[in-house]
Coordinates of C-alpha atoms and ligand atoms in Angstrom, one line a residue:
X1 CA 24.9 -6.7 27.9
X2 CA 21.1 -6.7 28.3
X3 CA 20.8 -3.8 26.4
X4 CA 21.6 -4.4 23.1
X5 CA 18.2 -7.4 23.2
X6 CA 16.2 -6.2 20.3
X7 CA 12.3 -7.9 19.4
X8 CA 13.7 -9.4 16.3
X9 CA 15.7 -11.2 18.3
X10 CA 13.0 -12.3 20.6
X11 CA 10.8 -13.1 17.3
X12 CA 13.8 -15.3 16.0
X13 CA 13.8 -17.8 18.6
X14 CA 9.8 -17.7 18.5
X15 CA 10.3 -19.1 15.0
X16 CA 12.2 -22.3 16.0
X17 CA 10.3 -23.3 18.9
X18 CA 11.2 -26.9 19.4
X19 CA 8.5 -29.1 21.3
X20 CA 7.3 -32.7 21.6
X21 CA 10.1 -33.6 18.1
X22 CA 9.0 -30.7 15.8
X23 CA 9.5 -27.3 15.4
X24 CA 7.2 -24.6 15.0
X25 CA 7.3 -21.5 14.0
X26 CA 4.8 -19.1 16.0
X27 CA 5.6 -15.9 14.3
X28 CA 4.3 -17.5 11.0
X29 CA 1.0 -19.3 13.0
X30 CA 0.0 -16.1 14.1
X31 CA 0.3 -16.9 17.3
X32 CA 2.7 -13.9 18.8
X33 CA 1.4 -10.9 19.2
X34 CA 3.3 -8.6 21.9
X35 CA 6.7 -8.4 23.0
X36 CA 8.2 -6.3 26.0
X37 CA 11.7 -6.1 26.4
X38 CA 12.6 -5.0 30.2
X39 CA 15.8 -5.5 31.5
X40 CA 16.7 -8.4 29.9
X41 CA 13.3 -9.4 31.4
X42 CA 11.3 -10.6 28.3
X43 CA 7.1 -10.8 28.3
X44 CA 5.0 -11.7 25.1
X45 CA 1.5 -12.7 24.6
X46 CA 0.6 -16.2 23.1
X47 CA -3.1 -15.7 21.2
X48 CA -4.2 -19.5 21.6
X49 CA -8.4 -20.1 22.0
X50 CA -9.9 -20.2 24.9
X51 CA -10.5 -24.1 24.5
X52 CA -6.9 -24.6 23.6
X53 CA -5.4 -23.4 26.5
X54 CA -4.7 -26.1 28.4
X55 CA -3.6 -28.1 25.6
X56 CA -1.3 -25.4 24.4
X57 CA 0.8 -25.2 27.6
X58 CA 4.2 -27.7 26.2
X59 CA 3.9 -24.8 23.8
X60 CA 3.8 -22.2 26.3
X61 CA 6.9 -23.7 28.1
X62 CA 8.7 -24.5 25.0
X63 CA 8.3 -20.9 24.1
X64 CA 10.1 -19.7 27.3
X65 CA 12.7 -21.8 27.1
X66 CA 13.4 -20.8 23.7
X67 CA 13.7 -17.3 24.6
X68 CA 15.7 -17.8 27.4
X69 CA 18.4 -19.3 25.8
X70 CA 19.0 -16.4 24.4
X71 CA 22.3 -14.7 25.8
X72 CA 21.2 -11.7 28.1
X73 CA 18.2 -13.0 28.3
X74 CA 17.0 -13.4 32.6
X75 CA 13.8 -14.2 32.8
X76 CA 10.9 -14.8 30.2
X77 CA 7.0 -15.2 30.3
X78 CA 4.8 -16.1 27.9
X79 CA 1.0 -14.8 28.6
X80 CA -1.7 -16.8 26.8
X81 CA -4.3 -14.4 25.6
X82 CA -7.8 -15.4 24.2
X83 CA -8.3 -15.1 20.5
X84 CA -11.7 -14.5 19.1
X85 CA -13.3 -17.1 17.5
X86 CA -14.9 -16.0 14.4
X87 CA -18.9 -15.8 14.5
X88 CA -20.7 -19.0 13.4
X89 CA -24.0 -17.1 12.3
X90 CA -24.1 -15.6 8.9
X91 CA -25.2 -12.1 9.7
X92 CA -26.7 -8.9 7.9
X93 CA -24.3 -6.7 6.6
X94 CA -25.1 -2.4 7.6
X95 CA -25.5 -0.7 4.4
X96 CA -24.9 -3.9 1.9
X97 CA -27.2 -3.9 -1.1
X98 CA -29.7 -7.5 -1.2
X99 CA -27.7 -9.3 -3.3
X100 CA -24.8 -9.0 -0.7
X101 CA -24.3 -11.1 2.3
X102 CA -22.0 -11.3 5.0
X103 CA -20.0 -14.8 5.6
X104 CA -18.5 -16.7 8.4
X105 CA -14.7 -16.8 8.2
X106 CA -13.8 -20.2 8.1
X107 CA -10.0 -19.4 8.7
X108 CA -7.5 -17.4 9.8
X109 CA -6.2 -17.3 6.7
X110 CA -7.2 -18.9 3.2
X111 CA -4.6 -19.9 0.4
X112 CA -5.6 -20.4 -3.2
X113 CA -3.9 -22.3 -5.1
X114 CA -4.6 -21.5 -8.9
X115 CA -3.4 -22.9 -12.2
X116 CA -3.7 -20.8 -15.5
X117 CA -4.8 -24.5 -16.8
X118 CA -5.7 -27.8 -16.0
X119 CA -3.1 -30.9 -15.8
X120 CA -0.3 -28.9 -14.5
X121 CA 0.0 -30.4 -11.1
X122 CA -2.3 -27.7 -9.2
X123 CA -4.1 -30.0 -6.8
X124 CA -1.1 -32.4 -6.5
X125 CA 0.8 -28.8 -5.0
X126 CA -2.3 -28.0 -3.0
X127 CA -2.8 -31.6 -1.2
X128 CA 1.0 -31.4 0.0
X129 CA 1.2 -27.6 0.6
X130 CA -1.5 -28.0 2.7
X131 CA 0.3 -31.0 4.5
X132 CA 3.5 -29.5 5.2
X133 CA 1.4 -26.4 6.6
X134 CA -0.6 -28.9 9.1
X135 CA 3.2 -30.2 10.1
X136 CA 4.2 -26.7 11.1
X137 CA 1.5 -27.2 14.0
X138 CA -1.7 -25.6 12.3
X139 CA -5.2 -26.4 12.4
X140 CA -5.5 -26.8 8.1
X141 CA -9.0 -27.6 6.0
X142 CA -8.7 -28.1 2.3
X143 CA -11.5 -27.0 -0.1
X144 CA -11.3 -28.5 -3.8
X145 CA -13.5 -26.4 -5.4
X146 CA -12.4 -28.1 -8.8
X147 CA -16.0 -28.8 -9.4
X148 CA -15.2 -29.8 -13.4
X149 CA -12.6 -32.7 -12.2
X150 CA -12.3 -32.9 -7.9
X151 CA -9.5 -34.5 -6.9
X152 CA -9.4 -34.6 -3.4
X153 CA -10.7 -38.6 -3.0
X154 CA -8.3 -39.4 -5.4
X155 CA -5.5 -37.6 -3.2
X156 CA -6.5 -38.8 0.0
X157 CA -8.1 -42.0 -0.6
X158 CA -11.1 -40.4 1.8
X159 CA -14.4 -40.6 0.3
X160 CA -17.6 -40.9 2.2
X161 CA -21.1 -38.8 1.9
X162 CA -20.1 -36.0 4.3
X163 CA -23.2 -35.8 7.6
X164 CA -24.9 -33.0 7.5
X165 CA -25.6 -31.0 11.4
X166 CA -27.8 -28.0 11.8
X167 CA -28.0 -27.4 8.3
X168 CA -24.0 -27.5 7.6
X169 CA -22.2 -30.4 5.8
X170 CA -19.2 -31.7 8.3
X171 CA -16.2 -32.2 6.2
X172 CA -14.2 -35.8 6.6
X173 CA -11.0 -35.9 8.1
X174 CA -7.5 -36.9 6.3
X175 CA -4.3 -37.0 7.3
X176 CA -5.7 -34.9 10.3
X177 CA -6.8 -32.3 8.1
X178 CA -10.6 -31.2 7.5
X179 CA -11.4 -31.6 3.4
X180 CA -14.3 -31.3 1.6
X181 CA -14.8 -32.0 -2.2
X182 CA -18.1 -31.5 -4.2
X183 CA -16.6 -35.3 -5.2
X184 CA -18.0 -36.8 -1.7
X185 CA -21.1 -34.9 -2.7
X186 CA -21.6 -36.8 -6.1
X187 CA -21.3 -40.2 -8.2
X188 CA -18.3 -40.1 -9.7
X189 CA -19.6 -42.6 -12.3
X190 CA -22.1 -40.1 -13.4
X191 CA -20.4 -36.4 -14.8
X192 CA -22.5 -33.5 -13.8
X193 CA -22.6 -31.1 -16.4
X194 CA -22.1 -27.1 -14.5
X195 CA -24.2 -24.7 -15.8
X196 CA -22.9 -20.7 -15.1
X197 CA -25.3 -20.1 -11.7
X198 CA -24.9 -23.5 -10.5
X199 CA -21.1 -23.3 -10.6
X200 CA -21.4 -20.4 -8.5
X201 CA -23.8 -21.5 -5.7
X202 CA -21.9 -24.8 -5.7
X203 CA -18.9 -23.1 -4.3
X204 CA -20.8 -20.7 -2.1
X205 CA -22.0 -23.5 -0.7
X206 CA -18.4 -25.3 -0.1
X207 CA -17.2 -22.3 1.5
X208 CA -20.1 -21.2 3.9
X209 CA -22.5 -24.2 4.4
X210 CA -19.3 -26.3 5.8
X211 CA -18.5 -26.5 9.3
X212 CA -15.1 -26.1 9.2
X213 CA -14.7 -25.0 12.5
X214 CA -11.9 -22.9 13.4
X215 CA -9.2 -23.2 11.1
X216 CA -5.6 -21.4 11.0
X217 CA -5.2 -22.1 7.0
X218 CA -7.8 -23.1 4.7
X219 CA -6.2 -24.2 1.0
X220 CA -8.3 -23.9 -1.8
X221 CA -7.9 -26.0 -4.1
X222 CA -9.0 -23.8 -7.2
X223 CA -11.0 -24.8 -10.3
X224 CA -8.4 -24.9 -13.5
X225 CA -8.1 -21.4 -15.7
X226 CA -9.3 -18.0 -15.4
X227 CA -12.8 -17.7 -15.8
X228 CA -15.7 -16.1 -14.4
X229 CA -16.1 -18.9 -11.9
X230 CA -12.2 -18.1 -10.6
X231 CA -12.9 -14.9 -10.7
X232 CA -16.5 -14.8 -8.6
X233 CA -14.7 -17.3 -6.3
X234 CA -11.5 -15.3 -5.2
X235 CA -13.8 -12.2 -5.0
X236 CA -16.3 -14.0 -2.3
X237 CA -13.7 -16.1 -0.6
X238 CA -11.3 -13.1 1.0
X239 CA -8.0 -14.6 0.3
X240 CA -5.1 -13.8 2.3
X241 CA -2.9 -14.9 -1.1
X242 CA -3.0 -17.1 -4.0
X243 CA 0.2 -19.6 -4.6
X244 CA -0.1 -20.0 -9.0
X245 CA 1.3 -23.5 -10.4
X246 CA 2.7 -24.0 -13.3
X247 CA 5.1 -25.9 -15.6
X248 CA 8.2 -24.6 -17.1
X249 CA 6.4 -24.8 -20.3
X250 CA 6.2 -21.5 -22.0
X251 CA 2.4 -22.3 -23.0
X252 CA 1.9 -22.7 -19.7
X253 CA 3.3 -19.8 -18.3
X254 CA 0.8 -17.5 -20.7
X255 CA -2.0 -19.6 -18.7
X256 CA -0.4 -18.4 -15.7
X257 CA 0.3 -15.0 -16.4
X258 CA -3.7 -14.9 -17.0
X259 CA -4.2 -16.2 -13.2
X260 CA -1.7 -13.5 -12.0
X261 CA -3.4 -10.9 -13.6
X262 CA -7.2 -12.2 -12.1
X263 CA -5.8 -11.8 -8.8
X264 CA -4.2 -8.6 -9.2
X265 CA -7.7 -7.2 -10.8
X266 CA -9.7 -8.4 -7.6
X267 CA -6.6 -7.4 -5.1
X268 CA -5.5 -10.8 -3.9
X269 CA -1.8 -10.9 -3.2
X270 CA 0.0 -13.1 -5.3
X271 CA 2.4 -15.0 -2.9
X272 CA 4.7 -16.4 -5.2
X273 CA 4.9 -18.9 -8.0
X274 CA 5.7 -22.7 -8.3
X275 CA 7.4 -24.2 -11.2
X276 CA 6.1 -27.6 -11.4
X277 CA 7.7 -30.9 -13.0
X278 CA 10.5 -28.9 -12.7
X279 CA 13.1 -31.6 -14.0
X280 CA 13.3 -34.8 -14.2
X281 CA 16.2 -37.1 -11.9
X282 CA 16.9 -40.3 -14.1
X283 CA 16.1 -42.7 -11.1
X284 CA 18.9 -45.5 -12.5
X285 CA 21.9 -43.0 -13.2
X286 CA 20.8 -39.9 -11.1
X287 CA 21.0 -37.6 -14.2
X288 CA 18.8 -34.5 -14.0
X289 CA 16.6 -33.7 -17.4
X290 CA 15.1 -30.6 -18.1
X291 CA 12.1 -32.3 -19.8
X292 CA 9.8 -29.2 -20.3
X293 CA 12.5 -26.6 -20.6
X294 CA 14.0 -25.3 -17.1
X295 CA 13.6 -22.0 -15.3
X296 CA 10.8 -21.0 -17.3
X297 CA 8.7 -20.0 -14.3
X298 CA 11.5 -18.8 -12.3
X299 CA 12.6 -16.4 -15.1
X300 CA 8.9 -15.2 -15.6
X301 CA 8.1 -14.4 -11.9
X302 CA 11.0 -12.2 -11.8
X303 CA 10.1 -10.3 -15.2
X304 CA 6.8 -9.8 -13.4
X305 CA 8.4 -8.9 -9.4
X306 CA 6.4 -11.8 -8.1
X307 CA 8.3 -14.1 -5.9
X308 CA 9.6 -17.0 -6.9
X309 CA 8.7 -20.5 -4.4
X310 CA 10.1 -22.8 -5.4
X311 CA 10.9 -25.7 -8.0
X312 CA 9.0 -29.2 -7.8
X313 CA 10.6 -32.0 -10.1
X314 CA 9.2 -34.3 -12.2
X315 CA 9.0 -37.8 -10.2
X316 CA 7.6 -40.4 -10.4
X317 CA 7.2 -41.0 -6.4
X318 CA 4.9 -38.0 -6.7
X319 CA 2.9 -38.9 -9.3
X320 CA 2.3 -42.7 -7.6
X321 CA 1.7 -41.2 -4.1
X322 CA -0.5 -39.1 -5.5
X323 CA -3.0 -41.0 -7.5
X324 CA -2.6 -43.9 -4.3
X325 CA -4.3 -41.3 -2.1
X326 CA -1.4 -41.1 0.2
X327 CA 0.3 -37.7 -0.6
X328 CA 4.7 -37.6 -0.4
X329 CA 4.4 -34.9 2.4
X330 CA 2.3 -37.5 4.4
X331 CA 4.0 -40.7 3.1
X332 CA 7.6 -40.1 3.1
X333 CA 8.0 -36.6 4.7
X334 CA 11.6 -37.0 5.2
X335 CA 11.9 -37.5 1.4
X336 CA 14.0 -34.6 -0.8
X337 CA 10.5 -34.2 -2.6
X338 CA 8.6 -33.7 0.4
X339 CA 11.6 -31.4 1.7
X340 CA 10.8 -29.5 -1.6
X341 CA 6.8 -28.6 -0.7
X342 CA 7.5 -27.8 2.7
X343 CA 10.1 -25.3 2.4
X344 CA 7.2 -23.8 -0.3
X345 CA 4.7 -23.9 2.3
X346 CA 7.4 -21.9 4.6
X347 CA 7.9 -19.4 2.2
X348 CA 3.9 -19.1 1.8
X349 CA 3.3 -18.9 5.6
X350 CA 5.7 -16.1 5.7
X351 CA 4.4 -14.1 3.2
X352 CA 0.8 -14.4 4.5
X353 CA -0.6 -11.1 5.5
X354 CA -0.1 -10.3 9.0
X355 CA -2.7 -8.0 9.8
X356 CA -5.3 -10.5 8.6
X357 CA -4.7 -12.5 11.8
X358 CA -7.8 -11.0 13.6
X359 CA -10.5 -13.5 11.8
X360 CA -12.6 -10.5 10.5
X361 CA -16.1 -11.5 9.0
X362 CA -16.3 -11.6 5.1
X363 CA -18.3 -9.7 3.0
X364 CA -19.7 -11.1 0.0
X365 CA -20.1 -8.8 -3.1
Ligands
LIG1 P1 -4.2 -30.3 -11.9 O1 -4.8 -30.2 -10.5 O2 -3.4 -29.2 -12.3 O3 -5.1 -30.8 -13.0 P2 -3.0 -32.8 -10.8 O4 -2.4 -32.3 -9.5 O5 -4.2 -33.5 -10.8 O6 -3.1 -31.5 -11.8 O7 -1.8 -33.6 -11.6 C1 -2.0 -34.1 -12.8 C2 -1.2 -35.4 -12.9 O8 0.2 -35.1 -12.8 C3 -1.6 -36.4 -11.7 O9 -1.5 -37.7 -12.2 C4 -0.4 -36.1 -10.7 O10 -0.1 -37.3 -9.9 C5 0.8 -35.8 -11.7 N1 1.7 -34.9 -11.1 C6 1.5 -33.7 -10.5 N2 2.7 -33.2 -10.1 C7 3.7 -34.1 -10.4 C8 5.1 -34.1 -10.2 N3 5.8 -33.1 -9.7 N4 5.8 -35.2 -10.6 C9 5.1 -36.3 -11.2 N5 3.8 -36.3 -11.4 C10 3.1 -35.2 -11.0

């Protein structure tokens, strides 16, 4: 019987691990990373860091008992092994010309979230993505680097001067999640008008002057359309993937074919596409209205072979929860439109590059 035990079967139960009333998945946090089958004797290494380790032993526990139940399954171990924390220093990259630096990774993995345009529902996405990421058990920062309109005090009703430590700004906390906006940064009352270079050194900045500490997911929250500020921004930044939003609208969809194609050009992987305001549930007689058109998006990502995420209606629940700076995925995360973002954000964790687990330093061009 013990014989036919196969790793994917092992990785299966890793990915409903039930502890303390959720359930995480550990294949997609990047936490597995071996598995020995013996016997029906099953081993496999936990990556946790070193400061989480006592913390992280429910986790540990709740991760043997999921394997065991398992049928054939007689005895299972899970060893925690240390994962490298990225460096904190900026250092000098061999061989890189002047210009070039090398920058402190400030996560595991970093998500853009891009619109072709502005008004489509981008940061809205990106606020609640982010959330339902954090609920799967990750350590989650967001970056708005909307500099032209930032959202993020809006979003989460958070918005104090950030402290600044050994030269590093130290982003505010919301909804247990590290964010930082250029919006804390400036009066909101008085527009700043972004020349070319100071776009550029603005985000820099965001990205490697902010302690962010050690993150699993950092969302970025990316400014509107495809210019050379997107561009620059998902060169520097090292993206595991970019999650593109967009309405059914066919205008709309143009716009976001132009944001597919900028990631393709500087070799981000394109994790998929949302189609935003979707449709639109008549809240008295529970009719559904196609207001924009319907299946634009859907239809569009598979003309193009990119996946296809996920559909977000039209509601006004969103829309409230949003501009009240207390996001549905926080608010009401048992709600059908919350239910709708976090099986997105599933579908993204999945499709996140494995191999990019390892925190590597990033180079800036
Ligand atoms: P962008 O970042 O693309 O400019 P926002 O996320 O700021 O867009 O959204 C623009 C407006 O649309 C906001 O008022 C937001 O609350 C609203 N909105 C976004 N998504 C939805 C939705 N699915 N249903 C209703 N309103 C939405």
């Amino acid at each position: 019987m013990t014989s036919s035990l196969t790793e994917d079967m092992i990785l299966d139960a890793l990915k409903n691990v039930s502890v303390e009333g959720s359930v995480i998945d550990l294949v997609a946090t990047g936490h597995v990373s071996g598995v020995v089958i013996k016997d029906g004797n099953i081993g496999f290494s936990l990556e946790v860091d070193p400061e989480d380790a006592e913390a992280i032993q429910p986790l540990r526990i709740a991760a043997e008992q999921a394997v065991m139940k398992i049928p054939g399954v007689l005895s299972a171990t899970a060893m925690l092994t240390a994962h490298k924390k990225p460096e904190p220093q900026q250092q000098p990259q061999a061989g890189g010309a002047s210009s070039q630096g090398v920058m402190h990774q400030p996560a595991r993995h970093i998500i853009a979230v891009a619109s072709g345009k502005g008004g489509v529902g981008k940061s809205t996405t990106a606020i609640n993505l982010a959330l339902a990421i954090k609920a799967m058990g990750m350590k989650v920062g967001v970056l708005d680097a909307d500099i032209y309109g930032p959202s993020l005090p809006r979003l989460t009703g958070v918005n104090q001067k950030p402290e600044a430590e050994n030269n590093k700004l130290i982003p505010l906390e919301a909804f247990g999640m590290k964010v930082m906006s250029i919006g804390f940064l400036m009066d909101e009352a008085a527009p700043t008008i972004w020349r070319g270079p100071m776009v550029m050194s603005a985000l820099e900045q965001m990205l490697k002057d902010v302690a962010w500490g050690d993150l699993d997911v950092l969302v970025i929250d990316m400014p509107p359309g495809t210019g050379d500020a997107q561009l620059t921004l998902s060169q520097r930044a090292k993206l595991s993937g970019a999650v593109i939003v967009s309405t059914p609208q066919d205008l709309a969809l143009i716009d976001a074919r132009k944001g597919l194609n900028m990631f393709l050009k500087v070799g981000v992987p394109v994790l998929g596409i949302v189609e935003n305001m979707s449709y639109f549930v008549c809240p008295s007689c529970g009719d559904t209205s196609h207001i924009f058109g319907h299946g634009g998006a859907e239809t569009e990502a598979q003309r193009l072979s990119v996946p296809f995420l996920g559909k977000i209606p039209l509601e006004m629940d969103i829309r409230a929860h949003s501009d009240a700076g207390t996001p549905i995925v926080a608010s009401q995360p048992d709600s059908p439109h919350a239910k709708a973002y976090q099986d997105i954000a599933k579908i993204v964790m999945e499709r996140l590059p494995q191999e990019e687990r390892a925190a590597p330093s990033i180079t800036i061009n």
